[in-house]
CSV table of C-alpha atoms in Angstrom, one decimal:
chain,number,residue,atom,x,y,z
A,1,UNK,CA,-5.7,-9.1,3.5
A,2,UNK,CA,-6.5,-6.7,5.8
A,3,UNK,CA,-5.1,-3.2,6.2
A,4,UNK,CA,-1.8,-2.8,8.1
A,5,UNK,CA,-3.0,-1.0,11.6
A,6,UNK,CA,-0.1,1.7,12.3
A,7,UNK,CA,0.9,2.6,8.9
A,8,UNK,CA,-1.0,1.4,6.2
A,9,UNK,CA,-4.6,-0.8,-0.7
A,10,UNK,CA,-6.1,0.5,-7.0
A,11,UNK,CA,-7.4,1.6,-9.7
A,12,UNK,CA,-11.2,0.5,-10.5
A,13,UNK,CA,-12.1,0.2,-14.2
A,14,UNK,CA,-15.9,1.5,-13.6
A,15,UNK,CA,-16.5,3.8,-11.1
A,16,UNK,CA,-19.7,6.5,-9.8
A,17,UNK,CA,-18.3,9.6,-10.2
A,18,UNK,CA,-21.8,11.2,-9.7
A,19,UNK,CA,-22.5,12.8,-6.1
A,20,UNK,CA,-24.6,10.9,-4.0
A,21,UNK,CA,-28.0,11.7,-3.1
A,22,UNK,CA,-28.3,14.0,0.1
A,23,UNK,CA,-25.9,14.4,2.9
A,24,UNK,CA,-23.3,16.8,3.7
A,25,UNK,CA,-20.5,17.0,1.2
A,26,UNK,CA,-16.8,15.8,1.4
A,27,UNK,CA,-13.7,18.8,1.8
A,28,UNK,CA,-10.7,17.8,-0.7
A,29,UNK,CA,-8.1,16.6,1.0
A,30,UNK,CA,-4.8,19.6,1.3
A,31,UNK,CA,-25.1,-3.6,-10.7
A,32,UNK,CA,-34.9,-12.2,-16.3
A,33,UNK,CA,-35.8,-15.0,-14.4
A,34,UNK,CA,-33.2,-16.7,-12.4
A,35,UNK,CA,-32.7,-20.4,-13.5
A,36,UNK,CA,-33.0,-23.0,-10.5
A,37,UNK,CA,-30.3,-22.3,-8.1
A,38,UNK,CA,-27.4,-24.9,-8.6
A,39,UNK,CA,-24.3,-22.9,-7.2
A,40,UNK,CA,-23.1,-22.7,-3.9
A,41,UNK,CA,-22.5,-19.0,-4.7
A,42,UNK,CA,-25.2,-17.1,-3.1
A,43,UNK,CA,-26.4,-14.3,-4.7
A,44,UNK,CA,-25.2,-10.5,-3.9
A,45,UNK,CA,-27.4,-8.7,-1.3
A,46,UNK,CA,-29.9,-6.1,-2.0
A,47,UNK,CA,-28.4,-2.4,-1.4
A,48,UNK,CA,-29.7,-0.9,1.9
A,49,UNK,CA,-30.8,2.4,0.9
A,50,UNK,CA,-29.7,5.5,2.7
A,51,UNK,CA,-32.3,6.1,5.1
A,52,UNK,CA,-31.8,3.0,7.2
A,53,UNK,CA,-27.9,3.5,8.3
A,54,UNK,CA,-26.7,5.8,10.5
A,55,UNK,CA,-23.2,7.8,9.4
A,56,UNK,CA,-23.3,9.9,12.4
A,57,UNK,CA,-21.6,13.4,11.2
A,58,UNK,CA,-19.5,11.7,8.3
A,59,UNK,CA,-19.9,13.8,4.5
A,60,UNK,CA,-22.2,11.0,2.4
A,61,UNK,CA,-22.0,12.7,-1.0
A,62,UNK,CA,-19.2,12.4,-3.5
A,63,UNK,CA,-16.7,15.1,-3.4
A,64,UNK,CA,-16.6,16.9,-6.8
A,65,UNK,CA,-14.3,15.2,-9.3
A,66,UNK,CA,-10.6,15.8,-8.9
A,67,UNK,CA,-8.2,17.2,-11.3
A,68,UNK,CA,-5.1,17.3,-11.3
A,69,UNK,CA,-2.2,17.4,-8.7
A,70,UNK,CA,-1.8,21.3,-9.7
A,71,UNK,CA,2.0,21.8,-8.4
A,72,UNK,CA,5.0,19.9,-8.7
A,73,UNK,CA,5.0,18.7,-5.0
A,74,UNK,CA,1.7,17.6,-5.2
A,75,UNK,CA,2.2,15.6,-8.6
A,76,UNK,CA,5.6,14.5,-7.0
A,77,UNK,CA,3.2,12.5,-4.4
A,78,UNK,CA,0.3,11.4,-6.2
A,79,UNK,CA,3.3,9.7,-9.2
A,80,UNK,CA,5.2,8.3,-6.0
A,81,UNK,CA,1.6,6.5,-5.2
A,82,UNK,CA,0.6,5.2,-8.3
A,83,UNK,CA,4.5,4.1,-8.9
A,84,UNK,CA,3.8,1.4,-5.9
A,85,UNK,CA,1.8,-0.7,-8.5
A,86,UNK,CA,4.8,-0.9,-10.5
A,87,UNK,CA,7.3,-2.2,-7.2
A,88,UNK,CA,7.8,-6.0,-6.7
A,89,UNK,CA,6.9,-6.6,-2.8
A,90,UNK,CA,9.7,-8.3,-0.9
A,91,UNK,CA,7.1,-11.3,-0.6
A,92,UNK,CA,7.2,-11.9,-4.3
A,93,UNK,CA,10.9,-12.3,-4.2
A,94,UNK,CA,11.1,-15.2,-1.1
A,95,UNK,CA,7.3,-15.6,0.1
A,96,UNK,CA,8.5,-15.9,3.5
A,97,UNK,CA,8.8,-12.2,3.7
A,98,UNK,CA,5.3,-11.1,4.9
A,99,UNK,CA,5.9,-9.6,8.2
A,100,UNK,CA,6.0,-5.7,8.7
A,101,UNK,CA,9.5,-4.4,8.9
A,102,UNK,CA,10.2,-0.6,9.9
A,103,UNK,CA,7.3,1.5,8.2
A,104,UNK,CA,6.6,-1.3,5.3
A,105,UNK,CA,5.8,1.0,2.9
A,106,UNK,CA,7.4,4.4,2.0
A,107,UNK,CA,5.5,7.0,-1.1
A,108,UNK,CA,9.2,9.1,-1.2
A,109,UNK,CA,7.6,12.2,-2.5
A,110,UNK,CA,10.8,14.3,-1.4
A,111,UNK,CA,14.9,13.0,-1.1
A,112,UNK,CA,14.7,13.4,2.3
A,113,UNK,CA,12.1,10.8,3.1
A,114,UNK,CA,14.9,8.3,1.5
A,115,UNK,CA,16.6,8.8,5.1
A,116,UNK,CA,13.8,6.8,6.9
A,117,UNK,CA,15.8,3.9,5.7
A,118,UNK,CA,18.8,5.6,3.8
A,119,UNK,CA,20.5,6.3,5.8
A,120,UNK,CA,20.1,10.9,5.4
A,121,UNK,CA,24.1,10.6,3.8
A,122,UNK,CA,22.6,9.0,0.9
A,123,UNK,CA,19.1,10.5,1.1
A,124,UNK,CA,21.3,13.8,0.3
A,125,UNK,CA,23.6,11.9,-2.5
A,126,UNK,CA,19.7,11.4,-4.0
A,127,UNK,CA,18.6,15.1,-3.8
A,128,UNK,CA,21.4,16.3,-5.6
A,129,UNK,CA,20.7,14.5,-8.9
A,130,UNK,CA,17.2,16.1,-9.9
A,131,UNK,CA,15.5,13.6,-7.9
A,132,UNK,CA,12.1,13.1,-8.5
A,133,UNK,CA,9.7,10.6,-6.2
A,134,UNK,CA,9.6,6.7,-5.7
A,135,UNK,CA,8.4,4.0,-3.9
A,136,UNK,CA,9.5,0.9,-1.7
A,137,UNK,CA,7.8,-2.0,0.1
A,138,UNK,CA,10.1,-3.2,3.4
A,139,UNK,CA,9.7,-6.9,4.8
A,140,UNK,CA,10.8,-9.3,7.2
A,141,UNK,CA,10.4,-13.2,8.1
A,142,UNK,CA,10.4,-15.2,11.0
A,143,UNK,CA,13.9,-15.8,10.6
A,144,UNK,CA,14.7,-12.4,10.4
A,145,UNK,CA,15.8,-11.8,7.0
A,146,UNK,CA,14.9,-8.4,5.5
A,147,UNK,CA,14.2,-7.0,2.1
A,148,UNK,CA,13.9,-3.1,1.2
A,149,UNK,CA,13.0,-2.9,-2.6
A,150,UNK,CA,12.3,0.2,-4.4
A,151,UNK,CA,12.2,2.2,-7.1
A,152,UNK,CA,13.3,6.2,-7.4
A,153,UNK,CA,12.9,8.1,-10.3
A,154,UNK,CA,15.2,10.7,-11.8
A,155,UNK,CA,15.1,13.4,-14.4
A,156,UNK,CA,16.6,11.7,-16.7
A,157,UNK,CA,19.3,8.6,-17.5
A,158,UNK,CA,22.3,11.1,-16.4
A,159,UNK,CA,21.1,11.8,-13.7
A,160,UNK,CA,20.1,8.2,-12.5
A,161,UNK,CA,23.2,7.1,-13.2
A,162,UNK,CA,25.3,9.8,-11.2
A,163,UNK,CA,22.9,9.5,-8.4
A,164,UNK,CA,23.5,5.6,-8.5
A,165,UNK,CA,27.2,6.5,-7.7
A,166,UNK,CA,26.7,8.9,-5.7
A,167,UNK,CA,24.4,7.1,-2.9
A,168,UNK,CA,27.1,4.0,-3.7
A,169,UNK,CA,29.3,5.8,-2.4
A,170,UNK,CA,27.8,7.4,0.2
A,171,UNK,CA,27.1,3.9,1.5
A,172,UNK,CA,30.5,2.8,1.6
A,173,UNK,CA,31.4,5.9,3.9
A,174,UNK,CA,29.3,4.2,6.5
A,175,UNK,CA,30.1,3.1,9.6
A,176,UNK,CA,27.8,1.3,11.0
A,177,UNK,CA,28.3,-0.8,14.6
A,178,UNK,CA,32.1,-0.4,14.1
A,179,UNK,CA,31.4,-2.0,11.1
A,180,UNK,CA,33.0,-0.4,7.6
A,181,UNK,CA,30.9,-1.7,4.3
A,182,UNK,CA,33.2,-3.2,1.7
A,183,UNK,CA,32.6,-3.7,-2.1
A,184,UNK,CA,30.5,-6.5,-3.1
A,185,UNK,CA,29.5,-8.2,-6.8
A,186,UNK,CA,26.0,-8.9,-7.5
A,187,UNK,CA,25.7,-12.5,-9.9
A,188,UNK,CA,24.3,-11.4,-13.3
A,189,UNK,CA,23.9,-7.8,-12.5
A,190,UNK,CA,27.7,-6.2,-13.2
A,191,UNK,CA,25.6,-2.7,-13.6
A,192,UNK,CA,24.6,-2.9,-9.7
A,193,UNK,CA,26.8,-0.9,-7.4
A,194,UNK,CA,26.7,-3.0,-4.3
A,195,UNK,CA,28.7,-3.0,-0.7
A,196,UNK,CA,27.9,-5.6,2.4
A,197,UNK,CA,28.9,-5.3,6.1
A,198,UNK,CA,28.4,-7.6,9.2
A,199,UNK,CA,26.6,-6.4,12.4
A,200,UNK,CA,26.2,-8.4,15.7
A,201,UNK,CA,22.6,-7.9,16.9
A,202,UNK,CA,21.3,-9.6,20.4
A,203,UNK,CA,24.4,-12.3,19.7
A,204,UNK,CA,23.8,-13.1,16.4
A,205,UNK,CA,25.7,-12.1,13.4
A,206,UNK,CA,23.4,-10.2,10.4
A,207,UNK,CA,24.9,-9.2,6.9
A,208,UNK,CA,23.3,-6.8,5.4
A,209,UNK,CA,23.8,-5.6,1.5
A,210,UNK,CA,23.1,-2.0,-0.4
A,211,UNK,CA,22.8,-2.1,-3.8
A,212,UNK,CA,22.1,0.8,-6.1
A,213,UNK,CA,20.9,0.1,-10.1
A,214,UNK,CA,20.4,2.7,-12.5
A,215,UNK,CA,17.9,2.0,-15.2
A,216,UNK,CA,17.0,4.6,-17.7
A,217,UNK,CA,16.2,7.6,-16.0
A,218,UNK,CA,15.4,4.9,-12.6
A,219,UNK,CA,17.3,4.1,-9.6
A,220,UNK,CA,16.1,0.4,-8.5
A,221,UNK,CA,17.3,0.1,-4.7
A,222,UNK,CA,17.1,-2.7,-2.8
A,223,UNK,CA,18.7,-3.5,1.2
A,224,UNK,CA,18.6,-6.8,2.4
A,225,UNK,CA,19.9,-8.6,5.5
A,226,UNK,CA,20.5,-12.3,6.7
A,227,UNK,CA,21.1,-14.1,9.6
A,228,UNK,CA,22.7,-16.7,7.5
A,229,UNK,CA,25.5,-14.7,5.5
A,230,UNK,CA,26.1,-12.7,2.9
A,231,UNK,CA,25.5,-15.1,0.4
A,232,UNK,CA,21.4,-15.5,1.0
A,233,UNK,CA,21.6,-11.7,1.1
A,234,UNK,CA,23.4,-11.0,-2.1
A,235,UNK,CA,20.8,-13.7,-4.0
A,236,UNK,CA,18.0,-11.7,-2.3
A,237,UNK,CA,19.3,-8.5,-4.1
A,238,UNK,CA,20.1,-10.3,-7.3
A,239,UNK,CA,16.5,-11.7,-7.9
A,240,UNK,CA,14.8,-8.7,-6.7
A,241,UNK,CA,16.7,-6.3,-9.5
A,242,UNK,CA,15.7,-9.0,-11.7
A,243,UNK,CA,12.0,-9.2,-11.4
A,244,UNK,CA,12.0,-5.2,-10.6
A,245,UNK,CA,13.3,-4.3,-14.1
A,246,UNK,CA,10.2,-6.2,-15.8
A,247,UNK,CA,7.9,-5.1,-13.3
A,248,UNK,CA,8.9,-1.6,-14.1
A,249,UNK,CA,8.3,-1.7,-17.9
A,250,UNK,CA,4.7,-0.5,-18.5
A,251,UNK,CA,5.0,2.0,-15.9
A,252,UNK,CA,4.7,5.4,-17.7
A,253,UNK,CA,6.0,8.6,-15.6
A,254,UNK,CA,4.1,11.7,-15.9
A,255,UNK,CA,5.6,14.3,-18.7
A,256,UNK,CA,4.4,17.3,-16.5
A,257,UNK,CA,3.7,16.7,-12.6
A,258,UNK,CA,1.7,18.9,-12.1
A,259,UNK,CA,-0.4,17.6,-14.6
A,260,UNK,CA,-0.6,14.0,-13.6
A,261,UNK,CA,-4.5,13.6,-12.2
A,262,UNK,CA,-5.0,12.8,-8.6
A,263,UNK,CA,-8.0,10.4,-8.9
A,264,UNK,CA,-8.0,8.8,-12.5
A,265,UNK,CA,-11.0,6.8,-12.2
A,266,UNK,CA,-13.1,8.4,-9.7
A,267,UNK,CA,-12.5,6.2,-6.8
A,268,UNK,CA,-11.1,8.7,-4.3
A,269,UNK,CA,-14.2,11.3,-5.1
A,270,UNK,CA,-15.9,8.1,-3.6
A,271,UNK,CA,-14.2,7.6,-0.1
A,272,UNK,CA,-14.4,8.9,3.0
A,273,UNK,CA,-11.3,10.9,3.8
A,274,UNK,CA,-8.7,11.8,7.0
A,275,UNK,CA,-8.5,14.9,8.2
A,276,UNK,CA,-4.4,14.2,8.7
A,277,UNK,CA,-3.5,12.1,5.9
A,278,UNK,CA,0.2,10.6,5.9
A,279,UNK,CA,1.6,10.7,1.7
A,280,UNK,CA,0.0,7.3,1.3
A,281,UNK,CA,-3.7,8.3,2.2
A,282,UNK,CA,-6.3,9.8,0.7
A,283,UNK,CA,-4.8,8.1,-2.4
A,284,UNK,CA,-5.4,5.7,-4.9
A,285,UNK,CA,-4.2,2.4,-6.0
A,286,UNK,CA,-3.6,-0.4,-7.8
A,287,UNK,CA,-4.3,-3.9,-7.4
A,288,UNK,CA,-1.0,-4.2,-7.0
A,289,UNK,CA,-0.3,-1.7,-5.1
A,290,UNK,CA,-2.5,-2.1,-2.6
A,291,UNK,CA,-0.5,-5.6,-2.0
A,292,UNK,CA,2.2,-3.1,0.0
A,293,UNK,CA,-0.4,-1.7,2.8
A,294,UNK,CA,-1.6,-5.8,3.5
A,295,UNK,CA,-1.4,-7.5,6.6
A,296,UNK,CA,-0.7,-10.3,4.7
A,297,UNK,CA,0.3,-9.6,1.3
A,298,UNK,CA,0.7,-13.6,0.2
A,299,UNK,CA,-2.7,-14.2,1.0
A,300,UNK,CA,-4.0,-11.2,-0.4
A,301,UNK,CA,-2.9,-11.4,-3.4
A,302,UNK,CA,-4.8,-14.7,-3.6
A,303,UNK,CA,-8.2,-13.0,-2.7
A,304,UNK,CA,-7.3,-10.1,-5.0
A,305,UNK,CA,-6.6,-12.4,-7.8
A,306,UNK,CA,-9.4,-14.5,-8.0
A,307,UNK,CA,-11.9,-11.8,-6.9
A,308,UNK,CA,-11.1,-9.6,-9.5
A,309,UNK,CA,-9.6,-6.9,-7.5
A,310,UNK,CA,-8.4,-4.0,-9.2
A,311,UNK,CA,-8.7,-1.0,-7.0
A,312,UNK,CA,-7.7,0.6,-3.7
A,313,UNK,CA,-8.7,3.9,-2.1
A,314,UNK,CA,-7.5,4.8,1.3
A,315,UNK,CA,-8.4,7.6,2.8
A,316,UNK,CA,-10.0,7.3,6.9
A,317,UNK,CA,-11.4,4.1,5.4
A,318,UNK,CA,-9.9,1.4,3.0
A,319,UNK,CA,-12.1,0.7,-0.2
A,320,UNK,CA,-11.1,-2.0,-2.5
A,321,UNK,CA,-13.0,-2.2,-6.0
A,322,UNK,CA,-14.5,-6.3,-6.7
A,323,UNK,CA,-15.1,-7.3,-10.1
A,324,UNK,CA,-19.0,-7.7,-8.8
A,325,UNK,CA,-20.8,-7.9,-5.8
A,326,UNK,CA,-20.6,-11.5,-5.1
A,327,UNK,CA,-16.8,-11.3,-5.4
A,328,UNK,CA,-17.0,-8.0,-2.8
A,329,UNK,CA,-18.9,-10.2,-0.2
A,330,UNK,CA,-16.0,-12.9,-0.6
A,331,UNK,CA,-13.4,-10.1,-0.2
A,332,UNK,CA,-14.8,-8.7,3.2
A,333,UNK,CA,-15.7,-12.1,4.3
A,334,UNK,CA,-12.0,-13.2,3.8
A,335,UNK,CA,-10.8,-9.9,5.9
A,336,UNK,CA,-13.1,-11.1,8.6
A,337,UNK,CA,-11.8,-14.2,8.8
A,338,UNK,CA,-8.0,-13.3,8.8
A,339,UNK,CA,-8.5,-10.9,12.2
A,340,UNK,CA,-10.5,-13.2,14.1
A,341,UNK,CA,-7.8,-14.8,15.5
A,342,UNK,CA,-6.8,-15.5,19.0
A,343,UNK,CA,-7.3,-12.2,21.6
A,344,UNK,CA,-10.1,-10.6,19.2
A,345,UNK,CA,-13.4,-10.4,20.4
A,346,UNK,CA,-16.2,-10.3,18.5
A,347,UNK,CA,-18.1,-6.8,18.7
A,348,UNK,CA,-21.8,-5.8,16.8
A,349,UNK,CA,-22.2,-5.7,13.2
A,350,UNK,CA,-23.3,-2.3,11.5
A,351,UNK,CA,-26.5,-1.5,11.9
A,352,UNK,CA,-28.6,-2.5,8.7
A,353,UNK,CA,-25.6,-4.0,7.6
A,354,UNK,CA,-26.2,-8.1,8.4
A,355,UNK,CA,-22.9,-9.1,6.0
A,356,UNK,CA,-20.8,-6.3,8.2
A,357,UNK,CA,-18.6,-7.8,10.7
A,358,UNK,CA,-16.9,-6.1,13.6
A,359,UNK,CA,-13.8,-7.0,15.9
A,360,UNK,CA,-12.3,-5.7,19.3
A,361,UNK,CA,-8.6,-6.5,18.0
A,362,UNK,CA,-6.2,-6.5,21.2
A,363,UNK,CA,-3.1,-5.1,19.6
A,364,UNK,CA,-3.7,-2.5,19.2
A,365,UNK,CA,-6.8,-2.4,21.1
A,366,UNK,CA,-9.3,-0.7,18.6
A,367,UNK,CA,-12.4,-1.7,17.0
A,368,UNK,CA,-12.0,-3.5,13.1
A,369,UNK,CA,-15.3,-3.8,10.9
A,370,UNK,CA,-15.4,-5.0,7.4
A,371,UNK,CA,-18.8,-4.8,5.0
A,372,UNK,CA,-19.5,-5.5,1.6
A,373,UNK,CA,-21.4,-2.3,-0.3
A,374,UNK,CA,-22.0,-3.1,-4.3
A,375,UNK,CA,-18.7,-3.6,-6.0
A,376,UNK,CA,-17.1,-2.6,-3.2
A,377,UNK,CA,-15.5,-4.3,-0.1
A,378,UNK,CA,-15.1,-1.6,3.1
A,379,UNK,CA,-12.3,-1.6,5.9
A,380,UNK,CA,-12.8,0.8,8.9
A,381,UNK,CA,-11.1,1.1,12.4
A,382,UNK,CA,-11.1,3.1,15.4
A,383,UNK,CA,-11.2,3.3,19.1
A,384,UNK,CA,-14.7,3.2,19.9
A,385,UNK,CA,-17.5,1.1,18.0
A,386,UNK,CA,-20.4,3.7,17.4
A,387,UNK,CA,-17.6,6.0,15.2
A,388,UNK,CA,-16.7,3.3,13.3
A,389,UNK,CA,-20.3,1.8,12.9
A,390,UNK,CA,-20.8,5.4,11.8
A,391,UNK,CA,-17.7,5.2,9.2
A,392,UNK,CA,-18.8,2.3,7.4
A,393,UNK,CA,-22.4,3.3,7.1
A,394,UNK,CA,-21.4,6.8,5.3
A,395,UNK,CA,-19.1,5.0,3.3
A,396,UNK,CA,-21.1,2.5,2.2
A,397,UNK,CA,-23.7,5.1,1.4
A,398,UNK,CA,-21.0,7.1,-0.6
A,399,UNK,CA,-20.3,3.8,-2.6
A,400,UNK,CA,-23.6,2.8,-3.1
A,401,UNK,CA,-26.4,5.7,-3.2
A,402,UNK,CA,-27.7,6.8,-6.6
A,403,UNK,CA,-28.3,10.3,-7.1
């Protein structure tokens, strides 16, 4: 549910791509007579207009629609984005995998930023191969097994293939803990290039497993790691090449990067933006994709699923796109409920906002509030209350104003 704190949600089908009625305006970033009531569903609150929230400083008009990325580099990022719809999460390969694990999440707009879990010898054996972006979604469980699954994308088949080799055999060279990888068979995948190797961490014995699978012009990566052997590892590799390959399919690369758009429905036009975005903000995404940047992606993709949830925009707020108001409400109500846990506190609701809610999380200790606005369900955070009172109020205007 909720948005990851430290790190890290896709595309809407209808979206206002109008600017909003007064305010100061955003800098681009570098919904007859009612029958008797016989549901338990109540019905959607009235919109609070403009004039009774305060957003402080915050830009409450819509930035001017975006094109598109305009370079290489920039299309290179915004393709490595939208890409994340079209990664399986580790969760959906053993559903005990929902806990954060490294960064979680990784937009690899550039070969080097392989090397935040490459290691940078096969982060370069990528870079020489006309590399061109990717995506992948990191996990652990309780028991500490891990899964890494991604996708990277190449020129073309050639060079997905040699670069396959290539970072195969840059992982073999490793030599990790004294420990020298050795060449390992994935079941039903003879095209994976895979090599295992055994670690002792705090005591305990971990095997870990590489595998590299081209695929037409795509690499589909995956690391995994067991406290139980190399067999539980191997199988987590094996099912996640099989469920990536489908799940890749209907994704369709961009012919021209520099031509792929930046905001394809209008959502990001709509959301309030960082000043120092990380690659995977002031972005959009899928339904889908917005899974990877969850708290809990298991139970997320429950809310998502039956509330019709089809986009995510995160910028300096989260915004995630409802099939209808009612649906919104049980979106933000569902956030609340998952942080008010044990060591929260609970802090003031927006101001003019009475379906907002607001949290003093302890870990880090920063301030969490969640509102429904429309079609919309909001997400803000931040160290003190009144800025992020302030946030959701200019968002919600953003979302919600008619010009």
């Amino acid at each position: 549910m909720r948005g990851l704190v430290n790190c890290g949600a896709t595309v809407a089908v209808v979206v206002l791509v109008a600017g909003c009625g007064g305010g100061t305006v955003q800098q681009g970033p570098s919904t007859s007579a009612a029958k008797p009531a016989t549901s338990t569903t109540p019905p959607p609150p009235p919109i609070v207009a403009p004039a009774q929230l305060k957003p402080g400083a915050y830009p409450t008009k819509a930035h001017e629609p975006y094109g598109t990325a305009g370079t290489s580099e920039i299309g290179a990022k915004v393709e490595a984005q939208q890409l994340a719809g079209y990664v399986v999460g580790p969760w959906a390969v053993d559903g005990a995998l929902t806990q954060p694990y490294l960064a979680t999440y990784f937009v690899i707009d550039t070969p080097s930023a392989l090397a935040q879990f490459g290691p940078q010898s096969i982060a370069a054996a990528a870079g020489r191969h006309n590399f061109v972006d990717g995506f992948a979604s990191a996990r652990e469980s309780a028991a500490k097994s891990v899964l890494i699954n991604g996708v990277l994308r190449f020129a073309g088949p050639a060079d997905a293939s040699a670069a396959a080799d290539e970072m195969n055999a840059a992982a073999l060279q490793l030599v990790i803990g004294g420990a020298v990888p050795k060449t390992v068979a994935v079941p039903d995948h003879p095209d994976a290039l895979a090599s295992t190797y055994n670690v002792d961490s705090r005591g305990a014995k971990l095997t870990t497993v590489r595998s590299f699978t081209a695929s037409g012009p795509y690499v589909l990566i995956q690391l995994a790691q067991s406290p139980a052997g190399p067999d539980p590892a191997i199988a987590l590799v094996a099912k996640s090449i099989g469920a990536q390959a489908g799940a890749l399919e209907p994704f369709q690369p961009a012919a021209d990067l520099a031509s792929a758009p930046v905001d394809p429905t209008g959502l990001l036009a709509l959301t309030l933006l960082t000043d120092s975005p990380r690659n995977s903000q002031n972005a959009v995404y899928s339904g889908t994709g917005a899974l990877h940047f969850q708290s809990n992606p298991v139970s997320s993709a429950k809310v998502f699923e039956d509330n019709g949830v089809t986009g995510f925009a995160r910028g300096k707020t989260s915004v995630y796109q409802a099939k209808d108001p009612s649906s919104a409400v049980h979106v933000a109500n569902a956030f609340g409920k998952e942080v008010s846990v044990d060591g929260t506190e609970t802090a003031d609701p927006v101001p003019a906002l009475p379906l907002s809610r607001c949290i003093l999380l302890a870990n880090p200790k920063q301030f969490y509030c969640v509102a429904p606005a429309g079609n919309y369900a909001i997400e803000a955070r931040g160290p003190e209350l009144k800025d992020v009172h302030e946030q959701v109020a200019a968002q919600y205007i953003l979302l919600t104003a008619r010009p």
